[in-house]
Coordinates of C-alpha atoms in Angstrom, one line a residue:
X1 CA 150.9 135.8 89.5
X2 CA 149.2 132.6 90.6
X3 CA 147.8 134.4 93.7
X4 CA 146.0 136.9 91.5
X5 CA 144.4 134.1 89.6
X6 CA 143.2 132.4 93.0
X7 CA 142.0 135.8 94.2
X8 CA 139.8 136.3 91.1
X9 CA 138.3 132.9 91.2
X10 CA 134.7 132.7 92.6
X11 CA 134.1 131.2 95.9
X12 CA 133.4 127.4 96.1
X13 CA 129.7 126.6 96.3
X14 CA 128.1 124.5 98.8
X15 CA 131.2 124.4 101.0
X16 CA 132.0 126.1 104.3
X17 CA 132.6 129.8 103.8
X18 CA 136.3 129.6 104.8
X19 CA 138.1 130.5 107.9
X20 CA 137.6 129.1 111.4
X21 CA 137.3 130.6 114.8
X22 CA 140.3 131.8 116.6
X23 CA 139.3 129.3 119.5
X24 CA 140.1 126.4 117.0
X25 CA 143.7 127.7 116.7
X26 CA 144.3 127.9 120.5
X27 CA 144.8 124.3 121.6
X28 CA 147.4 123.6 118.9
X29 CA 149.3 126.8 119.9
X30 CA 149.2 125.8 123.5
X31 CA 150.5 122.3 122.6
X32 CA 153.4 123.9 120.6
X33 CA 154.3 126.1 123.5
X34 CA 154.4 123.1 125.9
X35 CA 156.5 121.0 123.6
X36 CA 158.9 123.9 123.0
X37 CA 159.0 124.4 126.8
X38 CA 159.8 120.8 127.8
X39 CA 162.0 120.2 124.9
X40 CA 164.2 123.5 125.0
X41 CA 163.5 125.8 127.8
X42 CA 163.3 123.5 130.9
X43 CA 166.6 121.5 130.1
X44 CA 168.5 124.7 129.6
X45 CA 167.3 126.2 132.9
X46 CA 168.2 122.9 134.6
X47 CA 171.7 123.0 133.1
X48 CA 172.2 126.6 134.1
X49 CA 171.2 125.8 137.7
X50 CA 173.6 122.9 137.8
X51 CA 176.5 125.2 136.5
X52 CA 175.6 127.9 139.0
X53 CA 175.8 125.4 141.9
X54 CA 179.1 123.9 140.7
X55 CA 180.6 127.5 140.7
X56 CA 179.2 128.3 144.1
X57 CA 180.7 125.0 145.5
X58 CA 184.3 125.6 144.3
X59 CA 186.9 125.5 147.0
X60 CA 190.7 125.8 147.2
X61 CA 192.5 122.6 146.0
X62 CA 189.7 121.6 143.4
X63 CA 191.0 120.6 140.0
X64 CA 189.1 122.4 137.2
X65 CA 189.0 122.9 133.5
X66 CA 188.4 126.5 132.2
X67 CA 186.2 127.1 129.2
X68 CA 189.4 128.0 127.3
X69 CA 190.8 124.4 128.1
X70 CA 193.3 125.3 130.8
X71 CA 193.6 122.5 133.5
X72 CA 194.6 123.7 136.8
X73 CA 194.1 123.6 140.6
X74 CA 192.3 126.4 142.6
X75 CA 194.8 128.2 144.8
X76 CA 192.7 131.2 145.8
X77 CA 189.1 132.2 145.4
X78 CA 187.8 135.8 145.7
X79 CA 184.2 137.0 144.9
X80 CA 184.3 136.6 141.1
X81 CA 187.9 135.6 140.4
X82 CA 189.9 132.5 140.9
X83 CA 193.7 131.9 141.0
X84 CA 194.5 128.8 139.1
X85 CA 197.9 127.0 139.3
X86 CA 198.3 125.5 135.9
X87 CA 202.0 124.5 136.2
X88 CA 204.8 124.7 138.7
X89 CA 205.2 128.4 139.6
X90 CA 202.6 129.4 137.0
X91 CA 199.4 131.0 138.3
X92 CA 196.6 132.5 136.3
X93 CA 193.8 134.7 137.5
X94 CA 190.5 134.0 135.8
X95 CA 186.9 134.8 136.2
X96 CA 184.8 132.4 138.3
X97 CA 182.4 132.3 135.3
X98 CA 185.1 131.0 132.9
X99 CA 185.4 127.7 134.7
X100 CA 183.7 125.0 132.8
X101 CA 183.8 122.0 135.0
X102 CA 185.5 120.1 137.9
X103 CA 187.6 117.0 137.4

């Protein structure tokens, strides 16, 4: 309802006739994108690269923690699966991508 009242009001006299150029909006948009990139996107890419590097460097005998919280020792590595020993005579096959970090 209030919008209708403003729409019916006469334009202000002596002032600038509203609106600006699109070029005036470009620098703030670029700044927002750069801030967004350096605060959110770049750190996430760095974290993904570190995780990929850690998974590529896994070897037998490494102690690891899976994303589900299992602690174990790597006994065998295949292309995208890993055999973990989580207790005496207890081995579990997990996806390589489910390994969270090395101890």
